[in-house]
mmCIF file of C-alpha atoms in Angstrom:
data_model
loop_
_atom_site.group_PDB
_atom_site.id
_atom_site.type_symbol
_atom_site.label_atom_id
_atom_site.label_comp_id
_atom_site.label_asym_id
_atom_site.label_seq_id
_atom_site.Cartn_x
_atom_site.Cartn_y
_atom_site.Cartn_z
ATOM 1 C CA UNK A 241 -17.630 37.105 22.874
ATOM 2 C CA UNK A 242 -15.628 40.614 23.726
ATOM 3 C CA UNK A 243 -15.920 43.344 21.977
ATOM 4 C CA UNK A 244 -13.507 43.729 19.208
ATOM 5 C CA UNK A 245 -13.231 46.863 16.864
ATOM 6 C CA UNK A 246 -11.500 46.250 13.301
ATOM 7 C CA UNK A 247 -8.627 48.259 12.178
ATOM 8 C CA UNK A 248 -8.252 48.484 8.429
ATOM 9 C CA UNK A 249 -4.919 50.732 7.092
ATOM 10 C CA UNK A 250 -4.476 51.173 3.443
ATOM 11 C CA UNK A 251 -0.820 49.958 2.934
ATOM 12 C CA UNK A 252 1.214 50.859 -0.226
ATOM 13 C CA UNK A 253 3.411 53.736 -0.175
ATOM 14 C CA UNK A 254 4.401 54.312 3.751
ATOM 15 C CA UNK A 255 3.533 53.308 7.246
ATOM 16 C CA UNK A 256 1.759 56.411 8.336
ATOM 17 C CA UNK A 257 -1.798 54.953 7.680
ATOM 18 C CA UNK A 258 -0.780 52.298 9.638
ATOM 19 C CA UNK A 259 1.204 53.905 12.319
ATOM 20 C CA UNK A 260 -2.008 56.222 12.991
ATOM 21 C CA UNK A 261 -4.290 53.383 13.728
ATOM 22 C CA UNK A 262 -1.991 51.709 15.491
ATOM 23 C CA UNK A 263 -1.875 54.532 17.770
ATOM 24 C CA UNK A 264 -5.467 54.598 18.232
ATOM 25 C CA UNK A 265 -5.861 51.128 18.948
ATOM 26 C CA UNK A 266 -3.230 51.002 21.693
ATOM 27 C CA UNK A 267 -4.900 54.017 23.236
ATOM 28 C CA UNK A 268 -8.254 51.732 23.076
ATOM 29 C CA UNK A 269 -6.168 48.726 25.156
ATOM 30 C CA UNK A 270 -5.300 51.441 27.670
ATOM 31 C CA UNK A 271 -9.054 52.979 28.076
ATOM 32 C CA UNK A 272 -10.728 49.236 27.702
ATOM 33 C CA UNK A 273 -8.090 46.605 27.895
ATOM 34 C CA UNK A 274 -10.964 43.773 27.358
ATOM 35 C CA UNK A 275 -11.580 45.276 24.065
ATOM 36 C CA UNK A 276 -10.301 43.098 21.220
ATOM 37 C CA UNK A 277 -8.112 45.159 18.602
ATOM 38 C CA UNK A 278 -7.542 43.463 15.457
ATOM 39 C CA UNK A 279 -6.285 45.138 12.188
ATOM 40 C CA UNK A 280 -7.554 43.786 8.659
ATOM 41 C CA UNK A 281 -3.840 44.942 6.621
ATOM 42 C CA UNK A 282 -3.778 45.226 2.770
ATOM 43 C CA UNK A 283 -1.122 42.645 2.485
ATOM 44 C CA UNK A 284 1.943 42.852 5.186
ATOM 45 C CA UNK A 285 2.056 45.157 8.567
ATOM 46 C CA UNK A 286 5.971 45.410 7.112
ATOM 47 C CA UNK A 287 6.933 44.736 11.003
ATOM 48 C CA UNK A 288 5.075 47.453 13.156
ATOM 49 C CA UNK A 289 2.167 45.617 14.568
ATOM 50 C CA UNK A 290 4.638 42.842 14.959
ATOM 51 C CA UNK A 291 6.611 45.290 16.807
ATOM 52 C CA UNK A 292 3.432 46.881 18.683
ATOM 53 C CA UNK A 293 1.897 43.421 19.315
ATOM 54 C CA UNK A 294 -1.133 44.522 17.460
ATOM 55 C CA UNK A 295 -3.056 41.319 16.095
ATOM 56 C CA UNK A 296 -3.717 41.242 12.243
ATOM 57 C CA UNK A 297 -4.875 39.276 9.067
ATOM 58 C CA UNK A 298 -4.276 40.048 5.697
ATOM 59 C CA UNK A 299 -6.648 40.878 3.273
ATOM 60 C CA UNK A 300 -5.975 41.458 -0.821
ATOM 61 C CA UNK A 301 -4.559 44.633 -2.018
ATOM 62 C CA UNK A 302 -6.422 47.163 -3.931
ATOM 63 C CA UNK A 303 -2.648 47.895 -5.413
ATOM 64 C CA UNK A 304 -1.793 44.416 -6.219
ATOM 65 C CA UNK A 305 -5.405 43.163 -7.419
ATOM 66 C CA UNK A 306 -5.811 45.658 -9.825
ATOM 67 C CA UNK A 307 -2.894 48.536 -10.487
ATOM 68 C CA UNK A 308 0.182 46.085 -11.493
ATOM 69 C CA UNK A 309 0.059 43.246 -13.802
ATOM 70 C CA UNK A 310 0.382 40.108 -11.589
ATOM 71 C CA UNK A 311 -3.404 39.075 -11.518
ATOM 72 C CA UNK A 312 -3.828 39.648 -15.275
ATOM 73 C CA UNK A 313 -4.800 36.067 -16.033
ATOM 74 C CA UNK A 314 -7.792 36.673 -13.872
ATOM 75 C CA UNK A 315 -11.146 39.092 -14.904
ATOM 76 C CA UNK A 316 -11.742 42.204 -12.865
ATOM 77 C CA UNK A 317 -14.800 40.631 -11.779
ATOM 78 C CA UNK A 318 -12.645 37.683 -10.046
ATOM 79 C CA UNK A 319 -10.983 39.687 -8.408
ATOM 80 C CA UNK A 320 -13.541 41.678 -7.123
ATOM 81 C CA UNK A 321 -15.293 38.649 -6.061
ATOM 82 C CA UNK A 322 -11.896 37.053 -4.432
ATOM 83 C CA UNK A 323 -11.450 40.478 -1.916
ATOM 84 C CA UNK A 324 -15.269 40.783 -1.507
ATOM 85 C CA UNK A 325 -14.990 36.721 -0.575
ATOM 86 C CA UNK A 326 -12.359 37.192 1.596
ATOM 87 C CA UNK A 327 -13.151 40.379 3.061
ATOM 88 C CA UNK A 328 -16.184 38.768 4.072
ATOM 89 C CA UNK A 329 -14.652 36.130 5.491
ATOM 90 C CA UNK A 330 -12.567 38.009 8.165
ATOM 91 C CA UNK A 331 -15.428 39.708 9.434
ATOM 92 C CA UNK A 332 -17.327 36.532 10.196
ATOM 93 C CA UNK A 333 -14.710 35.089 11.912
ATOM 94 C CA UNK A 334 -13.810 37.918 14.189
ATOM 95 C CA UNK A 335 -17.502 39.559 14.635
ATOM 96 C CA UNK A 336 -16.469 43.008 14.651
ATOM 97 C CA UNK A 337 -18.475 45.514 16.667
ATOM 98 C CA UNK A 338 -17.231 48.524 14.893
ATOM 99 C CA UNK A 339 -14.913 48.811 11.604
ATOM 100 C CA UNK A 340 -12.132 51.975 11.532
ATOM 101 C CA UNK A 341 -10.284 53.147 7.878
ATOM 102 C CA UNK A 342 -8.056 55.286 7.550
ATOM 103 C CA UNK A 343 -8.017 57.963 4.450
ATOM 104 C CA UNK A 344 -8.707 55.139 2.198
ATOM 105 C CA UNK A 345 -11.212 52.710 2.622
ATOM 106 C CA UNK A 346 -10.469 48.877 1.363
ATOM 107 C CA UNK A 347 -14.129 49.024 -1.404
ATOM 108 C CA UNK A 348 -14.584 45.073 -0.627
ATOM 109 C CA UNK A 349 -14.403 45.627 3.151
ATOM 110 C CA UNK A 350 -17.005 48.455 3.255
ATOM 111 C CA UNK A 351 -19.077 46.469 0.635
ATOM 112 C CA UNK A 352 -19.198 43.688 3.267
ATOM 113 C CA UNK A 353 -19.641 45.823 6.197
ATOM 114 C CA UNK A 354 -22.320 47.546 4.811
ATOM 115 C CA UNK A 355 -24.011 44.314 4.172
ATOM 116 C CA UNK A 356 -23.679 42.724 7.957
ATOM 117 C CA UNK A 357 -24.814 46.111 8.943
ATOM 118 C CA UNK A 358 -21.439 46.802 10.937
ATOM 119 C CA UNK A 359 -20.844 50.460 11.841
ATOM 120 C CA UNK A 360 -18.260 51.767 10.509
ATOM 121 C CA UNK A 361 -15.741 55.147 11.367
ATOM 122 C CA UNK A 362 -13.309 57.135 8.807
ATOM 123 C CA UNK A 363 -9.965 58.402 9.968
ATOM 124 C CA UNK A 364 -9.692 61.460 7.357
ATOM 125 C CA UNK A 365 -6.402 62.917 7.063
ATOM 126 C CA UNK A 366 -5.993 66.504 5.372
ATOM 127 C CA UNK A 367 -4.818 66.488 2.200
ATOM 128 C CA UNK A 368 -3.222 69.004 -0.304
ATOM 129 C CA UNK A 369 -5.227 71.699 -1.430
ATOM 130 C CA UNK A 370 -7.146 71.054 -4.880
ATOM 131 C CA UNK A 371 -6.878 67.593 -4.316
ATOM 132 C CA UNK A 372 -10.342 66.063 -3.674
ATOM 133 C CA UNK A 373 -11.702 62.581 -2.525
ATOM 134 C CA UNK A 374 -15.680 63.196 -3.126
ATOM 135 C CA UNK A 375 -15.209 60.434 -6.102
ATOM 136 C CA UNK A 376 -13.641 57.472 -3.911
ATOM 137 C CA UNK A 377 -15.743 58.654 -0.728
ATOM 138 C CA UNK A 378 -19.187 59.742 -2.081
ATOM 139 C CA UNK A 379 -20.619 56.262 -1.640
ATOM 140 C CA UNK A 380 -18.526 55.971 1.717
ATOM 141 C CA UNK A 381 -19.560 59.419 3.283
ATOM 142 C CA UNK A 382 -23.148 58.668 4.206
ATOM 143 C CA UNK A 383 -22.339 54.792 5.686
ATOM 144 C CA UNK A 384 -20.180 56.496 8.436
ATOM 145 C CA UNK A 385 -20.957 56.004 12.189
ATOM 146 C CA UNK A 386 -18.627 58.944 12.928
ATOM 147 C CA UNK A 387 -15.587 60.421 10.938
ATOM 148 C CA UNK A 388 -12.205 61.637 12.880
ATOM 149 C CA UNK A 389 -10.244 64.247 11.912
ATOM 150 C CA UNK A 390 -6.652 63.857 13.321
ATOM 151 C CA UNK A 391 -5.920 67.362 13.228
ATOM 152 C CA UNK A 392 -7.202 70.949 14.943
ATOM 153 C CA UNK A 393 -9.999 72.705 13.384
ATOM 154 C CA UNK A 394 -8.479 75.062 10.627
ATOM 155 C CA UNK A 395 -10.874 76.852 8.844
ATOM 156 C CA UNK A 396 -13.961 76.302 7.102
ATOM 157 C CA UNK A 397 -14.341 72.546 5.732
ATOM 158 C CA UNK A 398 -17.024 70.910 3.746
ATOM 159 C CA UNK A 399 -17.233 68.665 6.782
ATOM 160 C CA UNK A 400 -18.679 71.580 8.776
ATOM 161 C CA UNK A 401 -22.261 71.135 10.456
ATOM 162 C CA UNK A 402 -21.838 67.658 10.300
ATOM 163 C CA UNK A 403 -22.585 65.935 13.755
ATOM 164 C CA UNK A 404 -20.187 62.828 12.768
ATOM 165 C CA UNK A 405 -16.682 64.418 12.448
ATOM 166 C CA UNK A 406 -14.673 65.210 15.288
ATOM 167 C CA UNK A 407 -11.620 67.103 15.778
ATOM 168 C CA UNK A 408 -9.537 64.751 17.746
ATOM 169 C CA UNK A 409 -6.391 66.675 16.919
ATOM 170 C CA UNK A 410 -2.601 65.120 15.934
ATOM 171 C CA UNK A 411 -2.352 61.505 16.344
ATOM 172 C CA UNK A 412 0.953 59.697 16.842
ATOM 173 C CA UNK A 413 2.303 56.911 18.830
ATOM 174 C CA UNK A 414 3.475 57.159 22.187
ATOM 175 C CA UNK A 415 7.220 58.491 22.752
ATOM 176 C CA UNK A 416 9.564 60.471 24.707
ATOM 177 C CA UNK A 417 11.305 63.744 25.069
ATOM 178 C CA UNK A 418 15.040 63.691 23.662
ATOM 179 C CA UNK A 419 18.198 63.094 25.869
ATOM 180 C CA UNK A 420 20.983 65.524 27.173
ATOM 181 C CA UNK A 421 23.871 64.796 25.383
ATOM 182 C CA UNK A 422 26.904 64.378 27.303
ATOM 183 C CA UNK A 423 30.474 66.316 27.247
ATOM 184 C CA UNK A 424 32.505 65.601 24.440
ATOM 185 C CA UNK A 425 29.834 63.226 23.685
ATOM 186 C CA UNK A 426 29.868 63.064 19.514
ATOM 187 C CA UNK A 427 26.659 64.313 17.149
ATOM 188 C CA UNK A 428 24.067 61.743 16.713
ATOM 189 C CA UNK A 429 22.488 62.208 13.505
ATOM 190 C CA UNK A 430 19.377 60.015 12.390
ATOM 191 C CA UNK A 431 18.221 60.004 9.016
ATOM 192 C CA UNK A 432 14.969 58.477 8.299
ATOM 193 C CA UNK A 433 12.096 58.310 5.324
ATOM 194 C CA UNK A 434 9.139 57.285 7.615
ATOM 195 C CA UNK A 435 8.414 53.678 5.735
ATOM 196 C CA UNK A 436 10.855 54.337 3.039
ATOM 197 C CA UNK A 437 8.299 53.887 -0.002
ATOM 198 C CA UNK A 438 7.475 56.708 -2.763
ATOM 199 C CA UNK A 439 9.532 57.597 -5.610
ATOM 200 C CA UNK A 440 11.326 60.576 -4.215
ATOM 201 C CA UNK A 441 12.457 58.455 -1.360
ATOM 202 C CA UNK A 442 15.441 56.895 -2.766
ATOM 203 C CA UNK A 443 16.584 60.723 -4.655
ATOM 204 C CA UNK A 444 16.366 62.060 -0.594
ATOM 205 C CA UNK A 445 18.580 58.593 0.770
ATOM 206 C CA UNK A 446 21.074 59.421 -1.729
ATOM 207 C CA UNK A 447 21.335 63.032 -1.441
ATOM 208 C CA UNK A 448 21.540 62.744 2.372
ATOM 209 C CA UNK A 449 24.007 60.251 2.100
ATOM 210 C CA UNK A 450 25.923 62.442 0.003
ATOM 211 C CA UNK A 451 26.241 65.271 2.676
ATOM 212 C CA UNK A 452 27.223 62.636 5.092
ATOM 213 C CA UNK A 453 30.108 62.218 3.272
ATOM 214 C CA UNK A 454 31.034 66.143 2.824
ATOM 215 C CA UNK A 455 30.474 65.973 6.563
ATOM 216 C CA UNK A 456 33.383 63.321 7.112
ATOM 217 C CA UNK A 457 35.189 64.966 4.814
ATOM 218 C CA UNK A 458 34.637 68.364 6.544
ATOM 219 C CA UNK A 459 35.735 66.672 9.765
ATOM 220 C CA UNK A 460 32.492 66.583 11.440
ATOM 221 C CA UNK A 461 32.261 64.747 14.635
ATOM 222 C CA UNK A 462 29.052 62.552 14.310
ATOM 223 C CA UNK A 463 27.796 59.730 14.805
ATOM 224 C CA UNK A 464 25.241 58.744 11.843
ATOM 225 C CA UNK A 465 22.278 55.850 11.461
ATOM 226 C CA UNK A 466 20.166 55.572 8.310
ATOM 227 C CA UNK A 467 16.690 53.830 8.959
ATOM 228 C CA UNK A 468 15.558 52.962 5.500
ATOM 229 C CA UNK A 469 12.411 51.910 6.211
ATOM 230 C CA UNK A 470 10.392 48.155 5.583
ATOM 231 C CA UNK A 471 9.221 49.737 2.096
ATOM 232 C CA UNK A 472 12.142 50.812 0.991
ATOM 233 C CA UNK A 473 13.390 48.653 -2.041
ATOM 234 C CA UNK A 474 16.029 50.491 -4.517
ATOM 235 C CA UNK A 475 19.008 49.248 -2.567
ATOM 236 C CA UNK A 476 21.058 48.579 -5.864
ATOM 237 C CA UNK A 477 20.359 52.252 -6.390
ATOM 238 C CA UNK A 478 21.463 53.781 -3.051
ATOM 239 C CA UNK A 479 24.936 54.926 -2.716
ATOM 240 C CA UNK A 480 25.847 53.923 0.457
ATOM 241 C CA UNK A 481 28.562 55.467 2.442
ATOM 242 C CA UNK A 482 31.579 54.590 5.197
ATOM 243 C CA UNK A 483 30.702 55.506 8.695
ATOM 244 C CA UNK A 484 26.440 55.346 8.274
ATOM 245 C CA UNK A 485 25.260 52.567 10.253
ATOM 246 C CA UNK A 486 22.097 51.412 8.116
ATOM 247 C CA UNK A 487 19.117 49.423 9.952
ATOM 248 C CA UNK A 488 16.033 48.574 7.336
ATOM 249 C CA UNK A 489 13.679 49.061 10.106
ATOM 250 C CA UNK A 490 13.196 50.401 13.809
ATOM 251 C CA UNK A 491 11.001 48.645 16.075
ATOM 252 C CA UNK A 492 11.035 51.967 18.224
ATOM 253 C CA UNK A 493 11.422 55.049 16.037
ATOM 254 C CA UNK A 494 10.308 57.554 18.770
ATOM 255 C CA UNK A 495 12.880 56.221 20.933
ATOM 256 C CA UNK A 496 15.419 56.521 18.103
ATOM 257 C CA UNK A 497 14.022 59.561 17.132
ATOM 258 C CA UNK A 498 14.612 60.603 21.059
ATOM 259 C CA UNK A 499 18.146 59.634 21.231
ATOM 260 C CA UNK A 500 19.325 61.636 18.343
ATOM 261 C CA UNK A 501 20.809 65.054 18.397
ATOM 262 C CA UNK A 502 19.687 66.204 15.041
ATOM 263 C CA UNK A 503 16.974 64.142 12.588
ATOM 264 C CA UNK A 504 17.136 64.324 8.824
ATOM 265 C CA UNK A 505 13.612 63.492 7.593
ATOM 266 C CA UNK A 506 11.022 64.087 4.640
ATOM 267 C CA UNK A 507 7.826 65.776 5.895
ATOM 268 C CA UNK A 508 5.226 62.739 6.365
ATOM 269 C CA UNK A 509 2.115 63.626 8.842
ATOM 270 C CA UNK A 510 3.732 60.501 11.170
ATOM 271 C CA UNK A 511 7.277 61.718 10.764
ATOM 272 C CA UNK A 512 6.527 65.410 12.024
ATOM 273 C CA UNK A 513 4.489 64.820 14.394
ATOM 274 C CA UNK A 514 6.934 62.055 15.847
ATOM 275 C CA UNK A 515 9.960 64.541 15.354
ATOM 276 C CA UNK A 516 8.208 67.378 17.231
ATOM 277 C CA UNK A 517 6.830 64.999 20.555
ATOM 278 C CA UNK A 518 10.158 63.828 20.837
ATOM 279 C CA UNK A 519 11.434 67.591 20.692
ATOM 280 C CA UNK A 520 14.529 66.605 18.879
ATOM 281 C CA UNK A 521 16.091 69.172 15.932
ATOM 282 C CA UNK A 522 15.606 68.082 12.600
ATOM 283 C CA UNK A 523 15.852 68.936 9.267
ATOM 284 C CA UNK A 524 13.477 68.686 6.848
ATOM 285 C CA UNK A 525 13.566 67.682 3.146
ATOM 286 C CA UNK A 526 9.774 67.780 2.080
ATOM 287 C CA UNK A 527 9.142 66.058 -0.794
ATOM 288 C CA UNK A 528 6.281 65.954 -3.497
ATOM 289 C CA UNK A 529 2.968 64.505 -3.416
ATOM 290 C CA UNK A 530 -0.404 64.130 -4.789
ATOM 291 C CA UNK A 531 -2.213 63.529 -1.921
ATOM 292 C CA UNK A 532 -0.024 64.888 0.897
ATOM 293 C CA UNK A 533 1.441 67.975 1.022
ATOM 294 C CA UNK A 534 4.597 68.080 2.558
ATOM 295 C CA UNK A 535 6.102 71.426 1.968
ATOM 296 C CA UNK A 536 3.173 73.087 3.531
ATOM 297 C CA UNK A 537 3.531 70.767 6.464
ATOM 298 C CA UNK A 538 7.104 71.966 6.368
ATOM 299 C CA UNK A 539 6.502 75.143 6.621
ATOM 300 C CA UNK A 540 3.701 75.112 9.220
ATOM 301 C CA UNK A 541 6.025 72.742 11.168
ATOM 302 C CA UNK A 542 8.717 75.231 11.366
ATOM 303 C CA UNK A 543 7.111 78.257 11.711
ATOM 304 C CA UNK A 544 5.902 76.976 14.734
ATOM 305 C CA UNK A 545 8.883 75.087 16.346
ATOM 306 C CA UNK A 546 12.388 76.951 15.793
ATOM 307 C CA UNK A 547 13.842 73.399 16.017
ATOM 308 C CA UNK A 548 12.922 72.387 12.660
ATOM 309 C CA UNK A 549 14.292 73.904 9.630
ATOM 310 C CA UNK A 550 13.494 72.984 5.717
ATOM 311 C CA UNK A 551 16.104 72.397 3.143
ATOM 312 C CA UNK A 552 14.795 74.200 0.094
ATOM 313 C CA UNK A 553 18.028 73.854 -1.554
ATOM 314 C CA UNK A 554 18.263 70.100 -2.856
ATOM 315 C CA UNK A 555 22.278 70.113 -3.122
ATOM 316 C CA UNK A 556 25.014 67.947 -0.517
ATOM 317 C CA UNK A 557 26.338 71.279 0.278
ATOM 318 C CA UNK A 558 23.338 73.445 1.259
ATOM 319 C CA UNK A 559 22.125 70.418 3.294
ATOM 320 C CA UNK A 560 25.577 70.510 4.958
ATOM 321 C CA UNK A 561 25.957 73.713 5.954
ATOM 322 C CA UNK A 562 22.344 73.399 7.646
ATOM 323 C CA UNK A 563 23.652 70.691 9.113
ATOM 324 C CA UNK A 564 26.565 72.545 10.703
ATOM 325 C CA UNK A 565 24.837 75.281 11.379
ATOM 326 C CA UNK A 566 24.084 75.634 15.063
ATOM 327 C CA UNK A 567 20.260 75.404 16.124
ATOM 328 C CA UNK A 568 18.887 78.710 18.433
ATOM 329 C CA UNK A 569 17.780 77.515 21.501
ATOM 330 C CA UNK A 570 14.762 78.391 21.978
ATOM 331 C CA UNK A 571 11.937 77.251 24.816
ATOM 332 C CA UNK A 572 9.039 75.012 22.585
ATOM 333 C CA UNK A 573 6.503 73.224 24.161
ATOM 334 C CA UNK A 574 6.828 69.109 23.365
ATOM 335 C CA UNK A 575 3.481 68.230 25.010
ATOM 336 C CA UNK A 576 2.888 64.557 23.742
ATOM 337 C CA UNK A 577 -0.876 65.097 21.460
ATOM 338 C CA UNK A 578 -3.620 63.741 22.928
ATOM 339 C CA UNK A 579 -5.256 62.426 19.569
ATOM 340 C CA UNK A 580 -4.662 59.320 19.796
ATOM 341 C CA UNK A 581 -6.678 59.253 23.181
ATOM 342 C CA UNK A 582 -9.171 61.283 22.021
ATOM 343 C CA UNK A 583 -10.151 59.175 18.928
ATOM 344 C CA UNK A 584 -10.228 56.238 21.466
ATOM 345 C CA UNK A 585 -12.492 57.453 23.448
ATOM 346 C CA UNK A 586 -14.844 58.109 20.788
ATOM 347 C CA UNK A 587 -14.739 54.737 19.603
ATOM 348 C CA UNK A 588 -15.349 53.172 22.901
ATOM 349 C CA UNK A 589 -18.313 55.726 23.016
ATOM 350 C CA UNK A 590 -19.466 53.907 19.982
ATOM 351 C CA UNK A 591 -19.399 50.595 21.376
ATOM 352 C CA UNK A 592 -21.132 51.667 24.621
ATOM 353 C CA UNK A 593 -23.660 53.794 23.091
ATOM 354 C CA UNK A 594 -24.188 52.605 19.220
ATOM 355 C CA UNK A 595 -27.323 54.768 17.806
ATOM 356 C CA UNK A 596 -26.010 57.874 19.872
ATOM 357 C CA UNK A 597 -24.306 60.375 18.616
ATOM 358 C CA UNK A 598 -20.159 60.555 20.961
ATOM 359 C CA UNK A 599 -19.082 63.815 21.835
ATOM 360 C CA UNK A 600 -15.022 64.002 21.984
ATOM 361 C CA UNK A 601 -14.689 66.532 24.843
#
């Protein structure tokens, strides 16, 4: 049988747990294209592997099982023993050399692992400061194989001295740089909220929407597209506007992100890092977190790239004038990252050499 190396996202709030892996497993297909690259979702890929033609099976949600109401006629011990049961069952059928989370880990599916003695890898994003995962990972930590770190060394970490983690740097799909635009051509302006999930999402749609209108108002020649997003639910709520051509989801959001002019975005780790490959201007409307934050992203982001600037201001108007306001051109490097490569390598590393120790240089 080939060897095949298990994806497992956590899937609730957006699609940058899943867009990471994804990333890493098509970099896998182009370093070893006989290795098989399934991914074990917590309930629906909401279109991107679809779109990526990424295999993957569903296994129960950690979300659904046990933080909403819908299982209640069933014990917390059933449903343990229905993820554990099932968990179990998609590793026997597709024999797994090596398992890969992301952030966080499905319990039933390291439970499982642990018990076919299948190594296993940790994709750790950063987090906001104060926030801290020793709880959920303490029983995790010392089953890894190797943990990734898809970011640059910053600092000292609690991570340091450890031989497992590696540095693989930002990891994002595969895009391209952003068009000319053409004489007289009109303003393409994308707005986007990554996978559209999260509470502040639909408060962000609306107030975006809003300055779209000021802007047709004000006689702005533009052309606009709203990508919601697969999570994105609170239609009823949104307050939708003439002249914004709305799409639910986008196959291709580099590409999209590419052909715009000017990109109206929260500050997810995917979103950024997608906005500043493509090398597209954008503006960003960080929101709050408890796990991610965004306005330091934000900040970082556009300290470092004069294309990006932050709306601090949450009004129509102060959005609008940023809007209007023309971007200084200014020379910034849009190398695509190399993360995703990086972390692949590793992982084939694994397979190749299981009880040794990868380097990722």
């Amino acid at each position: 049988m080939p060897p095949s190396i298990l994806f497992q996202p956590p899937n609730h709030i957006g699609l940058g747990h899943i867009s990471r892996l994804a990333a890493i497993a098509l970099s896998v297909r182009q370093v070893r294209p006989d290795i098989r690259i399934p991914f074990a979702v917590e309930g629906s890929s909401h279109l991107l592997l679809e779109s990526l033609d990424l295999p993957h099976v569903a296994i129960p949600s950690a979300h659904e099982l046990f933080k909403n109401d819908r299982w209640r006629e069933w014990t917390h011990a059933e449903r343990h023993g229905l993820a554990r049961a099932m968990c179990g069952a998609v590793l026997d059928c597709l024999a797994p050399s090596l398992v890969v989370f992301d952030t966080f880990p499905s319990m039933p599916l390291v439970a499982v692992a642990r018990e076919r003695h299948v190594p296993m890898v940790l994709c750790l994003r950063e987090v906001k400061p104060g926030v801290s995962f020793d709880e959920a990972l303490r029983p995790v930590l010392p089953l890894l194989t190797a943990i990734l770190i898809p970011h640059e060394r910053r600092g000292p970490s609690v991570l340091d001295g450890d031989v497992r983690v590696h540095y693989v740097g930002r990891v994002v799909r595969p895009g391209r740089a952003s068009r000319a635009r053409g004489t007289g051509e009109r303003c393409r302006i994308l707005i986007t909220g990554g996978g559209g999930g999260g509470g502040e999402t639909l408060a962000f749609y609306n107030l975006v929407l809003e300055a779209a209108g000021l802007a047709r108002h004000d006689d702005l020649a533009a052309e606009w597209l709203f990508i919601a997003g697969p999570l994105f639910t609170d239609w009823a709520a949104l307050r939708l506007i003439d002249g914004v051509q709305i799409l639910p989801f986008c196959a291709d959001l580099p590409a999209a992100l590419a052909d715009s002019d000017l990109v109206i975005a929260q500050a997810g780790y995917n979103t950024v890092a997608e906005i500043e490959q493509s090398g597209t201007c954008a503006i960003l409307v960080p929101r709050e977190g408890f796990y991610d934050d965004q306005r330091a992203r934000a900040d970082e982001s556009a300290f470092a790239n004069p294309r990006l600037r932050i709306c601090r201001d949450r009004s129509a108007h102060a959005l609008l004038n940023l809007i209007r306001a023309p971007v200084a051109q200014h020379d910034v490097d849009v190398r695509a990252p190399d993360g995703a490569m990086r972390a692949a390598r590793i992982l084939v590393g694994l397979l190749d050499h299981p009880a040794s120790n990868v380097s990722d240089s």
